[in-house]
Coordinates of C-alpha atoms in Angstrom, one line a residue:
X1 CA 4.9 11.9 -10.5
X2 CA 3.6 12.8 -13.9
X3 CA 1.0 12.3 -16.6
X4 CA 1.6 12.6 -20.3
X5 CA -1.3 13.0 -22.8
X6 CA -0.6 12.2 -26.4
X7 CA -3.0 12.8 -29.3
X8 CA -2.4 11.9 -32.9
X9 CA -4.2 12.3 -36.2
X10 CA -6.2 15.1 -37.8
X11 CA -7.2 17.8 -35.4
X12 CA -4.9 16.5 -32.6
X13 CA -4.0 20.1 -31.7
X14 CA -7.6 20.7 -30.6
X15 CA -6.8 18.9 -27.4
X16 CA -4.8 22.0 -26.4
X17 CA -8.0 24.1 -26.5
X18 CA -9.8 21.5 -24.3
X19 CA -6.9 21.6 -21.9
X20 CA -7.1 25.5 -22.0
X21 CA -3.3 25.7 -21.9
X22 CA -1.2 27.7 -24.4
X23 CA 1.4 25.5 -26.1
X24 CA 3.8 28.4 -26.2
X25 CA 3.9 28.8 -22.5
X26 CA 4.9 26.6 -19.6
X27 CA 2.1 26.4 -17.1
X28 CA 3.3 26.7 -13.5
X29 CA 1.4 26.9 -10.3
X30 CA 2.1 26.5 -6.6
X31 CA -0.4 24.1 -5.1
X32 CA -0.2 24.3 -1.3
X33 CA 3.6 24.4 -1.4
X34 CA 3.9 21.8 -4.2
X35 CA 4.9 22.9 -7.7
X36 CA 2.6 21.8 -10.6
X37 CA 4.0 22.3 -14.1
X38 CA 2.6 21.5 -17.6
X39 CA 4.3 21.9 -20.9
X40 CA 4.0 20.7 -24.5
X41 CA 6.8 18.7 -26.0
X42 CA 5.1 18.2 -29.4
X43 CA 2.5 20.4 -31.0
X44 CA 1.4 20.4 -34.6
X45 CA -1.7 19.7 -36.8
X46 CA -1.4 15.9 -36.3
X47 CA 0.5 15.3 -33.1
X48 CA 0.3 16.7 -29.6
X49 CA 2.1 15.7 -26.4
X50 CA 1.5 17.5 -23.1
X51 CA 3.0 16.5 -19.8
X52 CA 1.8 17.6 -16.3
X53 CA 4.0 16.8 -13.4
X54 CA 4.3 17.6 -9.7
X55 CA 7.4 18.4 -7.7
X56 CA 6.3 17.7 -4.1
X57 CA 7.6 19.3 -1.0
X58 CA 7.7 16.5 1.6
X59 CA 8.4 18.9 4.4
X60 CA 5.3 20.9 3.6
X61 CA 3.2 17.8 3.9
X62 CA 4.4 17.4 7.5
X63 CA 4.1 21.1 8.6
X64 CA 1.6 21.8 11.4
X65 CA 0.6 18.1 11.5
X66 CA 0.0 16.3 14.8
X67 CA 2.1 13.4 13.6
X68 CA 5.1 15.5 12.8
X69 CA 7.3 13.1 14.8
X70 CA 6.2 10.1 12.7
X71 CA 9.3 8.8 10.9
X72 CA 7.6 6.6 8.3
X73 CA 7.6 9.4 5.7
X74 CA 11.3 8.9 5.4
X75 CA 10.9 5.3 4.2
X76 CA 7.9 5.4 1.9
X77 CA 7.2 6.7 -1.6
X78 CA 3.9 8.4 -1.1
X79 CA 5.2 11.9 -2.1
X80 CA 6.6 10.6 -5.4
X81 CA 4.1 8.1 -6.7
X82 CA 1.0 8.7 -8.9
X83 CA -1.7 8.5 -6.3
X84 CA -4.8 10.2 -4.8
X85 CA -2.4 13.0 -3.7
X86 CA -1.3 13.5 -7.4
X87 CA -4.9 13.7 -8.5
X88 CA -5.7 16.4 -5.9
X89 CA -2.6 18.4 -7.1
X90 CA -3.5 18.4 -10.8
X91 CA -7.3 18.7 -10.5
X92 CA -7.3 22.5 -10.7
X93 CA -4.9 22.5 -13.7
X94 CA -7.0 20.0 -15.6
X95 CA -10.4 21.3 -14.4
X96 CA -11.5 22.8 -17.7
X97 CA -11.0 19.5 -19.6
X98 CA -12.2 17.3 -16.7
X99 CA -15.5 19.2 -16.5
X100 CA -15.9 19.7 -20.3
X101 CA -16.1 23.4 -20.2
X102 CA -13.7 25.0 -22.8
X103 CA -14.4 28.3 -24.5
X104 CA -17.7 28.2 -26.4
X105 CA -16.1 28.0 -29.8
X106 CA -14.4 24.7 -28.9
X107 CA -17.3 23.1 -27.1
X108 CA -18.0 20.8 -30.1
X109 CA -14.7 19.0 -29.5
X110 CA -15.7 17.9 -26.0
X111 CA -17.5 14.9 -27.4
X112 CA -14.9 14.2 -30.1
X113 CA -13.0 10.8 -29.7
X114 CA -9.3 11.3 -30.3
X115 CA -6.6 8.6 -30.7
X116 CA -5.1 9.1 -27.2
X117 CA -2.2 7.7 -25.3
X118 CA -2.1 8.3 -21.5
X119 CA 1.2 7.6 -19.8
X120 CA 1.5 7.9 -16.0
X121 CA 3.8 6.8 -13.2
X122 CA 5.5 5.8 -11.2
X123 CA 2.7 3.7 -9.8
X124 CA 3.1 1.9 -6.5
X125 CA 0.2 -0.5 -5.9
X126 CA -0.6 -3.8 -4.3
X127 CA -2.7 -4.7 -7.4
X128 CA -1.1 -7.1 -9.9
X129 CA -0.4 -6.3 -13.5
X130 CA -3.4 -8.4 -14.5
X131 CA -5.7 -6.5 -12.1
X132 CA -4.5 -3.2 -13.5
X133 CA -5.2 -4.3 -17.0
X134 CA -8.7 -5.4 -16.0
X135 CA -9.4 -2.0 -14.6
X136 CA -8.8 -0.1 -17.9
X137 CA -9.6 -2.6 -20.7
X138 CA -13.4 -2.4 -20.3
X139 CA -13.3 1.2 -21.5
X140 CA -11.5 0.2 -24.7
X141 CA -7.9 0.8 -23.7
X142 CA -4.9 -1.3 -24.6
X143 CA -2.7 -1.4 -21.5
X144 CA 1.1 -1.6 -21.5
X145 CA 3.0 -1.8 -18.2
X146 CA 6.7 -1.4 -17.7
X147 CA 9.2 -1.5 -14.9
X148 CA 12.6 0.3 -14.9
X149 CA 15.7 -1.8 -14.7
X150 CA 17.7 -1.2 -11.6
X151 CA 21.3 -2.1 -10.6
X152 CA 22.3 -2.5 -7.0
X153 CA 25.8 -3.1 -5.8
X154 CA 24.4 -6.0 -3.8
X155 CA 22.0 -8.8 -4.8
X156 CA 18.5 -7.5 -4.1
X157 CA 16.3 -7.4 -7.2
X158 CA 16.7 -6.7 -10.9
X159 CA 13.5 -4.7 -11.5
X160 CA 11.8 -1.9 -9.6
X161 CA 8.4 -2.5 -7.9
X162 CA 7.3 0.8 -9.3
X163 CA 5.4 0.7 -12.6
X164 CA 4.6 3.0 -15.5
X165 CA 1.2 2.5 -17.3
X166 CA 0.5 3.5 -20.9
X167 CA -3.2 3.4 -22.0
X168 CA -4.0 3.8 -25.7
X169 CA -7.4 4.0 -27.3
X170 CA -10.0 6.3 -28.9
X171 CA -11.5 8.4 -26.2
X172 CA -12.9 11.9 -25.5
X173 CA -10.4 13.8 -23.5
X174 CA -13.0 14.4 -20.8
X175 CA -13.8 10.7 -20.4
X176 CA -10.1 9.8 -20.4
X177 CA -9.4 12.1 -17.6
X178 CA -12.4 11.0 -15.6
X179 CA -11.3 7.4 -16.0
X180 CA -7.9 8.4 -14.4
X181 CA -9.5 10.5 -11.6
X182 CA -11.6 7.5 -10.6
X183 CA -9.1 4.7 -11.1
X184 CA -5.8 6.2 -9.9
X185 CA -7.1 6.5 -6.3
X186 CA -8.4 2.9 -6.7
X187 CA -4.9 1.8 -7.6
X188 CA -3.5 3.7 -4.7
X189 CA -3.1 1.6 -1.6
X190 CA -4.6 4.3 0.7
X191 CA -6.0 7.8 0.4
X192 CA -4.5 10.9 2.0
X193 CA -7.8 12.6 2.7
X194 CA -11.0 12.1 4.8
X195 CA -13.5 9.9 3.0
X196 CA -17.3 10.5 3.5
X197 CA -20.5 10.4 1.5
X198 CA -19.3 13.2 -0.8
X199 CA -16.8 10.6 -2.3
X200 CA -19.8 8.7 -3.6
X201 CA -21.1 11.8 -5.4
X202 CA -17.7 12.3 -7.0
X203 CA -17.5 8.7 -8.1
X204 CA -21.0 8.9 -9.7
X205 CA -20.2 12.2 -11.4
X206 CA -16.9 11.1 -12.9
X207 CA -18.1 7.5 -13.5
X208 CA -21.2 8.5 -15.4
X209 CA -21.7 6.4 -18.5
X210 CA -19.0 3.8 -17.8
X211 CA -18.7 2.9 -14.1
X212 CA -22.1 1.3 -13.6
X213 CA -21.4 -1.3 -16.4
X214 CA -17.7 -1.9 -15.4
X215 CA -17.2 -5.6 -14.6
X216 CA -15.0 -4.6 -11.6
X217 CA -17.5 -2.1 -10.3
X218 CA -17.7 -3.6 -6.8
X219 CA -13.9 -3.6 -6.5
X220 CA -13.7 0.0 -7.7
X221 CA -16.3 1.2 -5.2
X222 CA -14.8 -0.8 -2.4
X223 CA -11.2 0.4 -3.1
X224 CA -12.4 4.0 -3.6
X225 CA -14.6 4.3 -0.5
X226 CA -12.3 2.2 1.7
X227 CA -14.7 2.0 4.8
X228 CA -17.6 -0.4 5.0
X229 CA -19.7 2.4 6.6
X230 CA -19.4 4.5 3.5
X231 CA -19.4 1.6 1.0
X232 CA -22.7 0.3 2.5
X233 CA -24.4 3.5 1.4
X234 CA -23.9 2.6 -2.3
X235 CA -27.0 1.0 -3.7
X236 CA -26.3 -2.5 -5.0
X237 CA -27.5 -3.5 -8.4
X238 CA -31.0 -5.1 -8.3
X239 CA -31.3 -8.8 -9.3
X240 CA -34.3 -11.1 -9.8
X241 CA -32.2 -14.1 -8.8
X242 CA -32.0 -15.4 -5.3
X243 CA -28.3 -15.5 -4.4
X244 CA -27.2 -17.6 -1.5
X245 CA -25.2 -15.7 1.1
X246 CA -21.6 -16.9 0.9
X247 CA -19.9 -18.3 3.9
X248 CA -17.6 -15.6 5.3
X249 CA -14.0 -16.7 5.1
X250 CA -11.7 -15.9 8.0
X251 CA -9.2 -13.1 7.1
X252 CA -5.6 -14.0 7.0
X253 CA -4.7 -11.3 9.5
X254 CA -7.1 -12.8 12.0
X255 CA -5.8 -16.3 11.5
X256 CA -2.2 -14.9 12.0
X257 CA -3.1 -13.3 15.3
X258 CA -5.0 -16.5 16.4
X259 CA -1.9 -18.6 15.6
X260 CA 0.4 -16.3 17.5
X261 CA -1.9 -16.2 20.5
X262 CA -2.2 -20.0 20.5
X263 CA 1.6 -20.3 20.3
X264 CA 2.2 -17.7 23.0
X265 CA -0.3 -19.4 25.3
X266 CA 1.7 -22.6 24.9
X267 CA 5.0 -20.8 25.8
X268 CA 3.3 -19.2 28.9
X269 CA 5.3 -16.0 29.0
X270 CA 5.0 -13.4 31.8
X271 CA 6.7 -10.6 29.8
X272 CA 6.1 -10.0 26.1
X273 CA 7.5 -7.5 23.6
X274 CA 5.4 -6.8 20.5
X275 CA 7.9 -5.3 18.0
X276 CA 6.4 -3.2 15.2
X277 CA 3.1 -3.2 17.1
X278 CA 1.4 -0.7 14.7
X279 CA -2.1 0.3 15.9
X280 CA -2.1 -2.3 18.6
X281 CA -4.5 -5.0 17.2
X282 CA -2.2 -7.9 18.3
X283 CA -1.2 -6.2 21.5
X284 CA -4.8 -5.9 22.6
X285 CA -5.2 -9.7 22.2
X286 CA -2.0 -10.4 24.0
X287 CA -3.2 -8.2 26.9
X288 CA -6.0 -10.7 27.6
X289 CA -3.7 -13.7 27.9
X290 CA -3.5 -15.6 31.2
X291 CA -0.3 -15.0 33.2
X292 CA 0.8 -11.8 31.4
X293 CA 2.4 -9.4 33.8
X294 CA 4.3 -7.0 31.5
X295 CA 3.5 -6.2 27.8
X296 CA 5.5 -3.7 25.8
X297 CA 4.2 -2.4 22.4
X298 CA 7.2 -1.1 20.4
X299 CA 6.5 1.1 17.4
X300 CA 8.5 3.8 15.4
X301 CA 5.4 5.6 14.1
X302 CA 3.8 8.2 16.3
X303 CA 0.5 8.1 14.4
X304 CA 0.2 4.3 14.7
X305 CA 1.0 4.6 18.4
X306 CA -1.8 7.1 19.0
X307 CA -4.3 4.7 17.4
X308 CA -2.9 1.9 19.6
X309 CA -3.4 4.0 22.8
X310 CA -7.0 4.7 21.9
X311 CA -7.5 1.0 21.3
X312 CA -5.9 0.1 24.7
X313 CA -8.1 2.7 26.4
X314 CA -11.2 0.9 25.2
X315 CA -9.9 -2.5 26.2
X316 CA -9.2 -1.3 29.7
X317 CA -12.9 -1.3 30.3
X318 CA -12.9 -5.1 30.2
X319 CA -11.9 -7.3 33.0
X320 CA -8.6 -9.2 32.9
X321 CA -6.8 -6.8 30.5
X322 CA -3.2 -6.0 31.1
X323 CA -2.6 -2.6 29.4
X324 CA 0.4 -2.6 27.1
X325 CA 3.1 0.0 27.7
X326 CA 3.8 1.9 24.4
X327 CA 7.5 2.5 23.6
X328 CA 8.9 4.5 20.7
X329 CA 11.6 2.2 19.2
X330 CA 13.1 0.4 16.3
X331 CA 15.0 -2.8 15.7
X332 CA 18.0 -0.6 14.8
X333 CA 18.3 1.0 18.3
X334 CA 19.3 -1.0 21.4
X335 CA 16.9 -0.5 24.3
X336 CA 17.9 -1.8 27.7
X337 CA 14.2 -2.1 28.7
X338 CA 13.7 -5.0 26.2
X339 CA 16.4 -7.2 27.6
X340 CA 15.7 -10.6 29.1
X341 CA 12.0 -10.9 28.3
X342 CA 10.1 -14.2 28.0
X343 CA 8.8 -13.6 24.5
X344 CA 9.5 -11.2 21.6
X345 CA 7.1 -11.1 18.7
X346 CA 7.8 -9.9 15.1
X347 CA 4.5 -10.2 13.3
X348 CA 5.0 -9.2 9.6
X349 CA 7.9 -7.0 10.4
X350 CA 11.1 -8.4 8.9
X351 CA 10.0 -8.1 5.3
X352 CA 9.9 -4.3 5.7
X353 CA 13.6 -4.2 6.5
X354 CA 16.5 -4.4 3.9
X355 CA 17.9 -7.9 4.2
X356 CA 21.4 -6.7 4.8
X357 CA 20.3 -4.5 7.7
X358 CA 18.2 -7.2 9.2
X359 CA 21.3 -9.2 10.1
X360 CA 22.4 -6.6 12.6
X361 CA 18.9 -6.3 14.1
X362 CA 18.7 -10.0 14.7
X363 CA 22.1 -10.1 16.3
X364 CA 20.8 -7.5 18.8
X365 CA 17.6 -9.6 19.4
X366 CA 19.3 -13.0 19.9
X367 CA 22.6 -11.9 21.6
X368 CA 21.7 -8.7 23.4
X369 CA 18.0 -9.0 24.3
X370 CA 18.3 -12.8 24.7
X371 CA 14.6 -13.6 24.9
X372 CA 13.4 -17.0 26.2
X373 CA 11.3 -17.3 23.0
X374 CA 10.9 -15.4 19.7
X375 CA 8.0 -15.6 17.2
X376 CA 8.5 -14.4 13.6
X377 CA 5.9 -14.4 10.9
X378 CA 6.5 -13.3 7.3
X379 CA 4.8 -13.8 3.8
X380 CA 5.5 -17.0 1.9
X381 CA 6.5 -15.9 -1.5
X382 CA 5.6 -19.2 -3.2
X383 CA 1.9 -18.4 -2.4
X384 CA 2.0 -15.2 -4.4
X385 CA 1.2 -17.0 -7.6
X386 CA -2.2 -17.8 -6.2
X387 CA -2.8 -14.0 -5.8
X388 CA -1.6 -13.5 -9.4
X389 CA 1.3 -11.5 -8.2
X390 CA 4.4 -13.7 -8.8
X391 CA 6.4 -10.8 -10.1
X392 CA 6.0 -8.4 -7.2
X393 CA 5.5 -8.2 -3.5
X394 CA 2.3 -8.2 -1.5
X395 CA 3.0 -4.7 -0.1
X396 CA 4.8 -1.8 -1.7
X397 CA 7.0 -1.3 1.4
X398 CA 8.2 -4.9 1.4
X399 CA 12.0 -5.1 0.8
X400 CA 11.9 -8.9 0.2
X401 CA 9.7 -11.9 0.4
X402 CA 11.1 -15.4 1.0
X403 CA 10.2 -18.9 -0.1
X404 CA 9.8 -21.4 2.7
X405 CA 13.3 -22.8 2.2
X406 CA 14.8 -19.3 2.1
X407 CA 13.1 -18.5 5.4
X408 CA 14.1 -21.7 7.1
X409 CA 17.7 -21.4 5.9
X410 CA 17.9 -17.8 7.1
X411 CA 16.5 -18.6 10.6
X412 CA 18.9 -21.5 10.9
X413 CA 21.8 -19.2 10.0
X414 CA 20.8 -16.8 12.7
X415 CA 20.9 -19.7 15.2
X416 CA 24.4 -20.7 14.2
X417 CA 25.4 -21.0 17.8
X418 CA 22.6 -23.4 18.5
X419 CA 21.2 -21.7 21.5
X420 CA 17.6 -22.0 20.3
X421 CA 15.3 -24.8 19.1
X422 CA 13.5 -23.8 15.9
X423 CA 9.9 -24.8 15.0
X424 CA 8.5 -23.9 11.6
X425 CA 4.8 -23.8 10.6
X426 CA 2.4 -22.1 8.3
X427 CA -0.7 -19.9 8.7
X428 CA -3.7 -19.8 6.4
X429 CA -5.3 -21.9 3.7
X430 CA -2.8 -24.6 2.6
X431 CA -2.1 -25.5 -1.1
X432 CA -0.2 -28.7 -2.0
X433 CA 2.5 -26.9 -4.0
X434 CA 2.5 -23.4 -2.6
X435 CA 2.1 -24.1 1.1
X436 CA 0.4 -21.5 3.2
X437 CA 0.3 -17.7 2.7
X438 CA 2.1 -16.9 5.9
X439 CA 5.1 -18.8 7.4
X440 CA 6.1 -18.7 11.1
X441 CA 9.2 -19.7 13.0
X442 CA 9.4 -20.0 16.8
X443 CA 12.9 -19.7 18.4
X444 CA 12.8 -21.4 21.9
X445 CA 15.9 -21.1 24.0
X446 CA 17.4 -24.4 25.1
X447 CA 17.8 -25.0 28.8
X448 CA 21.0 -23.7 30.3
X449 CA 21.8 -21.7 27.1
X450 CA 22.8 -18.1 27.6

């Protein structure tokens, strides 16, 4: 993860005094086990280029943590993408420029607008290219976004989902850095630190003079503060107009769970396996279904399982709840305890697995576990154009997303022995051309088929 600052034109080298870093030396500091370096690749009267980058220590991030057995850090890019973590690592190194407090003889340059170019990446975000541009353009930047070409030995994708952003415009160095320190965490899909009311103070301090008038102000606050309890503390802009309260639309995730529960009720299972159960939101609803005698919540992440256990403890206080049994597990490891169940559910799971590895996992499900029924949900890629994200996936951990035909063809191929009847449907608001945002397939074992 790195940030490069370029300044051109007369007095460009004054940026080095605002950064308070000697161009003749490499700046190097150890930030809680992670190495932060900064160096100048160009430095003269009319051109300056300084790069700050972080070499993270992923093991240090896990030391002395309660979730040290959580395996998800092996399969995500958190430690290597420009994110809220990156901002926390470089804040100390850029503190002089960020706070506008160089040596007194250079203080007059704090308010000087330089021709700047800011390049940072890799960026891993669920926001589309258009949304990223709309975050930075209101401050006067031109935005260029690029993706590296990639070459696999198998047919997967031609371009990386990671992006590099280059912002160019006339800005003071302090304002440019403040823009980044507010908006990089907004781009980030989640924050690594605890968020409370102090986050509002930081937003207002770094956002002074530009954030209040930003056309995406509400999105920025919502993404930065994350939790409605914190976001609700932000004073909304006053208005003289009476605005009618909009009708609250159902969330796609809620509709997905509702459809799965409706389908499961129709199948009348006594034993259910929720694969990739996460923090237990679906499993809780399954626990209230009539006729359920055994419910297994299978999840590889220890931290998510702990959240699920707390959720189950609260649900136990209500009558008629069958408490799920939590199991550490993965689609890649056979578990005798999952064999012969009435229903296995994979809710938004398969797209997180490399397509070539998914074949082996499904062979285990259909021919080793042999459930009476199987429910699968996954995103419908055709719907992505309505989210203005045709060129990338809905989540940065998705390995693929299929069209409706691709999904139906794939499910049919897995059922090549014909032991199951297949039923396809969609979930969410339907569009004539794009279908529905989520697609679902139900495998139902034929009578006398083993």
